Amino acid sequence: MSGPTKVDDTTAAPAPARKRRSGTIPARWRWIALALLLAAAVYAPFQLVPFHVFQLTMVLVYAVALLGLNLLVGHAGQISLGHGAFFAIGAYTSAVLVDRLDVPYLLTLPLAAAVAFLVGFGLGVPAMRLRGLYLALVTLAIAIFLVPLLKRFEELTGGSMGLTLPKPVPPAWSGLAEDQWLYFLALGVAVLAFLVAASLLRSRVGRALHAVRDNEIAAEVMGVRLSSYKTLAFAWSAMFAGVAGCVYTWVIGFVSPDSFTVNLSITLLAGLVVGGLGSLSGPVLGGLFVMFVPSISQDINDAAPGVIFGLLIILVMYVAPQGLAGLAGRLIKKIPRKE
Amino acid sequence: MAGFLQQVVQGLGAGAIYASLALALVLIYQFTGIVNFAQGELAMFSTYVAWQCMAAGLPFWVALPLTLVVSFAGGMLIERVIIRPVEGAPELTIVIVTVGLFIFVNAAAGWIWTFLIKDFPNPFPGGALELGGVSLSFSTLGVLGVVALVMGLLYLLFQHTKIGLGMRAVAANPASARLVGIRVGWTLALGWGLAATVGAVSGVLVAPLLFLEPNMMAGVLIYAFAAATLGGFDSPLGAVVGGLVVGVAETLAGAYVGFIGSDLKVGVPLVIILGVLLLRPQGLFGRAAVERA
Amino acid sequence: MSELVVDDLVAGYGDARVLHGVRFTVKQGEVCAILGPNGAGKTTLLRALSGMVRTRGTVTLGGTELSGRSPDTIARLGVAHVPEGRGTFMPLTVEDNLRLGAFVRRGRAEVDSDLDRIYTYFPVLKTRLKQAAGSLSGGEQQMLAIGRALMLRPRLLLLDEPSLGLAPLVTRELFRIVQAINAEEQTTVVVVEQNAHLALGIAQQAHVLETGRIVLSGTAEEIRADEQVAQSYLGYRV
């Protein structure tokens, strides 16, 4: 129960493990794996039926949102139980711009990102003065509050009925079907998001965030201006969620308040935890998880996805705090050693 | 004036329910420094247990004690099996585990009893007491009475029994409690058991007002959080006072602030939580110095 | 016949070892002083005896094995530990603090009469019964901690730096009371102290601990006589 020992644990345990992992897998192999993955991602929509292409598109959407959540939870160690709210803000920004102002849909992406970033920043200023638990409380309350708020501003948001939008039409030069075009849009956004996140984490900002996560007090002593980095992490994280929400609107063509209940926020956190906190591949695995676990297990029972998610989260926290990505990392580490 | 008083009475009725769930939250926080995000869901599950007992033909006043016993045992079991392995882990880990528990219990209830809403009988008689133009429904009076009773029983337990003394010692200084021979692990489990029992009471009080369904407590939980934050997370008395204040504030805001209306009332707990955390983080009755790193 | 037997005791925190094979015995009813400079492992030694840290080696009290047991079990076997920092239950009343000392005992009447006994040792506590323990002064809290420990009717009393942070006058008074308690109740005492002079005043046996090892043992008189040696050897004033 004593404070000091706990601090020691968090500083000692995760940091060296991460360093070791990136050290043992040769950079060359990682690039080859990444290239193969990307090639497979480009090839996939031409081999799958539209419904499966749609599912993969949604995986990418969730992956982008999880990437943002991961910045906050996995890298800065702050808990958000309300990230669905930023997802919703991005989705609604795009929808309202298209529906009310006839803005071309591609242009809504930077705008949705900007709005989510600003709202995240605005909320981040007070929220980031709060320690762990309380941030979780506040973000949860925000997520719950957003739904009636969206219903209230009916003229703008369409109230409970929501807004129905035309789906993006694939340009003639591409020769793609609608589902394929949406898929490539999502893929493009996802790749861009991953590049941005990766470079963000490699910069001194990333190091500052890790310092915040691993030891708040030490980070403060070392001169990391905690609250400003935490606020920025919150804002970036909100921005990624907003971007994901925007692409969601393109793909689904419909937004309504009840698509963005607190369940979405909790599902996102669950996906991230299972996928792997603090790793770059975690969000992709989490996205697969958020998409496919419900659609597969719902056949057994409506409640099955929740039961599976709930149990898995708890199990992951016991046995593999770095999630599926961490497990995969551990396996990969073992292979080269045997050779 | 009578209209205003009527709103206050209604707010107190709602507040008493928030207070009961907040009390459950505080019980666990006091001993372990954990905010149990699954508290509402555990209460919901307990309420289903009561419903199941009644569906099997038991009268309410038999089903209730049975439910409380089951909840108590369930709470202790959860502490021993699920919380124990992460005791002393970083806050992030513990919060995520209780969120996992939240998802699991919610879904488990849906699996067992489906997501269709069920009627839950009101244990209190219908009708109301007229008092100077203000009508006090027996249901509201009943809820207030039950919460006062729970509070009183907890007070007796903590202040006038040896077990209660041990529990307060664990809350105040776990290491030292161990040194005087208190089995701290069991005391923590006892705290979870008590919290689950108090939560069950709150679920049984909520169910007749709303409908019984797996998501019943999600809305109440956020008010209970606001109540506990306002009163101070380590103060049972604060939880009750906080609950009543939140209930009245919410009802008055809904009735008299046109912009808020009945639909945006759920913004009230958000404002309260943010306001308290920024101005007086320890809450009205909480102890300030306790920084649980 | 030795009451407390400590044999080849190894203890530490995580990977860091603090005690490296400590060995000593204390006779029933005797006071044993553990002396030594800061960081020698004195506090860890007491923590090892009361089960607060993991240990290797054996500790027995009156033939009963203590090593490997949890603090609450060791307390139930009659070991009262006044820890570093006094272990006060701050928000609880003085009376509650004292009653907690007797938590594992049965028989309310006996406990009540023991409370009265504590008040005769520490009259000041009686005037503060309903006050929160956190509001007491440092010296009063130390008295409360010792009173709490006595409420167990311990076979073995472990005292960690009772003089820490107290005015010299208060400290002397405290040691006088510890001596009186030892004489009246025949409680075996192990006291850890930096202020060797005071501790040797009430002890029969003493051991000097340095970097986790006992480097000097003897009767209190021998150690006191060895003051010159200790001073040059340990580099601090005994």
Coordinates of C-alpha atoms in Angstrom, one line a residue, chain A residues 1 3 6-7 9-10 73-74 77-79 81 123 126-127 129-138 140-142 144-145 148-149 151-153 217 262-263 266-267 269-270 273 277 300-311 313-314 317-318, chain B residues 29 31-35 37 81-83 85-93 95-97 99-104 107-108 110-111 115 174 215 218 221-222 225 229 233 258-264 266-267 269-270 273-274 277-278 281 291-293:
Chain A
M1 CA 0.0 0.0 0.0
G3 CA 3.5 5.0 -2.1
K6 CA 4.5 1.6 -6.1
V7 CA 6.3 4.3 -8.0
D9 CA 7.3 -0.6 -9.8
T10 CA 5.9 1.5 -12.6
V73 CA -3.8 6.0 -21.8
G74 CA -0.9 3.9 -23.0
G77 CA -1.0 6.9 -18.4
Q78 CA -4.1 9.0 -18.1
I79 CA -7.5 7.3 -18.1
L81 CA -13.7 6.8 -20.1
L123 CA -11.6 20.3 -21.8
P126 CA -9.3 21.8 -16.4
A127 CA -9.4 18.0 -16.7
R129 CA -5.3 19.2 -13.3
L130 CA -7.0 16.1 -12.0
R131 CA -5.2 12.9 -11.0
G132 CA -6.0 9.5 -12.5
L133 CA -9.3 8.5 -11.0
Y134 CA -10.9 11.9 -11.2
L135 CA -10.0 12.2 -14.8
A136 CA -11.8 8.9 -15.4
L137 CA -14.9 10.3 -13.6
V138 CA -15.0 13.6 -15.5
L140 CA -17.2 9.5 -18.1
A141 CA -19.6 12.3 -17.2
I142 CA -18.7 14.1 -20.4
I144 CA -22.9 10.6 -20.7
F145 CA -23.7 14.3 -21.1
P148 CA -28.7 14.6 -24.5
L149 CA -26.7 17.6 -25.7
K151 CA -30.4 15.7 -29.0
R152 CA -31.0 19.2 -27.7
F153 CA -29.5 21.1 -30.6
I217 CA 6.6 13.4 -9.5
V262 CA -21.1 5.8 -23.1
N263 CA -20.9 2.2 -24.3
I266 CA -16.1 1.9 -22.8
T267 CA -15.8 -0.4 -25.8
L269 CA -11.1 1.5 -23.8
A270 CA -11.7 -2.3 -23.7
V273 CA -6.6 -2.7 -23.3
L277 CA -1.5 -0.4 -24.2
I300 CA -24.5 -16.9 -29.4
N301 CA -26.2 -14.2 -27.3
D302 CA -26.7 -10.4 -27.4
A303 CA -24.7 -10.2 -24.2
A304 CA -21.8 -12.4 -25.3
P305 CA -19.6 -9.6 -26.6
G306 CA -19.8 -7.9 -23.2
V307 CA -19.1 -11.0 -21.3
I308 CA -16.1 -11.7 -23.5
F309 CA -14.8 -8.1 -23.3
G310 CA -15.3 -7.9 -19.6
L311 CA -13.5 -11.1 -18.8
I313 CA -10.0 -7.0 -19.9
I314 CA -9.6 -8.4 -16.4
M317 CA -4.6 -6.8 -16.7
Y318 CA -3.6 -9.9 -14.7
Chain B
Y29 CA -12.8 3.9 -1.5
F31 CA -10.6 1.0 2.6
T32 CA -8.8 0.5 -0.6
G33 CA -8.5 3.9 -2.4
I34 CA -10.4 2.3 -5.3
V35 CA -13.3 3.9 -7.1
F37 CA -16.8 1.8 -11.5
V81 CA -11.0 -13.3 -6.6
I82 CA -10.9 -10.3 -8.9
I83 CA -9.5 -7.3 -7.0
P85 CA -4.5 -9.9 -7.7
V86 CA -4.2 -6.2 -8.6
E87 CA -4.1 -4.9 -5.0
G88 CA -1.3 -2.3 -4.9
A89 CA -1.1 -2.1 -8.7
P90 CA -1.1 1.3 -10.4
E91 CA -4.4 3.2 -10.3
L92 CA -4.7 2.8 -14.1
T93 CA -4.7 -1.0 -13.8
V95 CA -9.6 1.4 -12.8
I96 CA -9.4 -0.8 -15.9
V97 CA -10.2 -3.9 -13.9
V99 CA -14.4 -1.2 -15.8
G100 CA -13.9 -4.7 -17.0
L101 CA -16.1 -5.9 -14.1
F102 CA -18.7 -3.2 -15.2
I103 CA -18.8 -4.6 -18.7
F104 CA -18.9 -8.2 -17.5
A107 CA -23.5 -8.3 -20.0
A108 CA -24.0 -11.2 -17.6
G110 CA -28.3 -9.3 -20.0
W111 CA -27.4 -12.9 -20.7
F115 CA -32.3 -6.8 -22.0
P174 CA -3.4 -0.6 6.9
N215 CA -28.5 -0.5 -17.9
A218 CA -25.7 3.6 -15.6
L221 CA -23.9 6.0 -11.2
I222 CA -22.8 9.3 -12.5
F225 CA -20.1 9.9 -8.4
T229 CA -17.1 13.8 -5.0
F233 CA -14.7 10.2 -1.3
G258 CA -35.3 26.8 -18.8
F259 CA -32.3 26.0 -20.9
I260 CA -31.5 22.8 -18.8
G261 CA -35.0 21.4 -18.7
S262 CA -35.5 17.7 -18.0
D263 CA -33.2 16.4 -20.8
L264 CA -30.0 18.3 -19.9
V266 CA -27.5 15.0 -16.5
G267 CA -25.1 17.9 -17.1
P269 CA -23.4 16.1 -12.0
L270 CA -20.7 16.9 -14.6
I273 CA -17.8 17.0 -10.3
L274 CA -15.7 19.5 -12.2
L277 CA -12.5 18.9 -8.1
L278 CA -11.2 22.2 -9.2
P281 CA -10.8 18.4 -4.4
E291 CA -2.9 12.0 -1.3
R292 CA -3.0 8.4 -2.5
A293 CA -0.3 8.1 -5.0

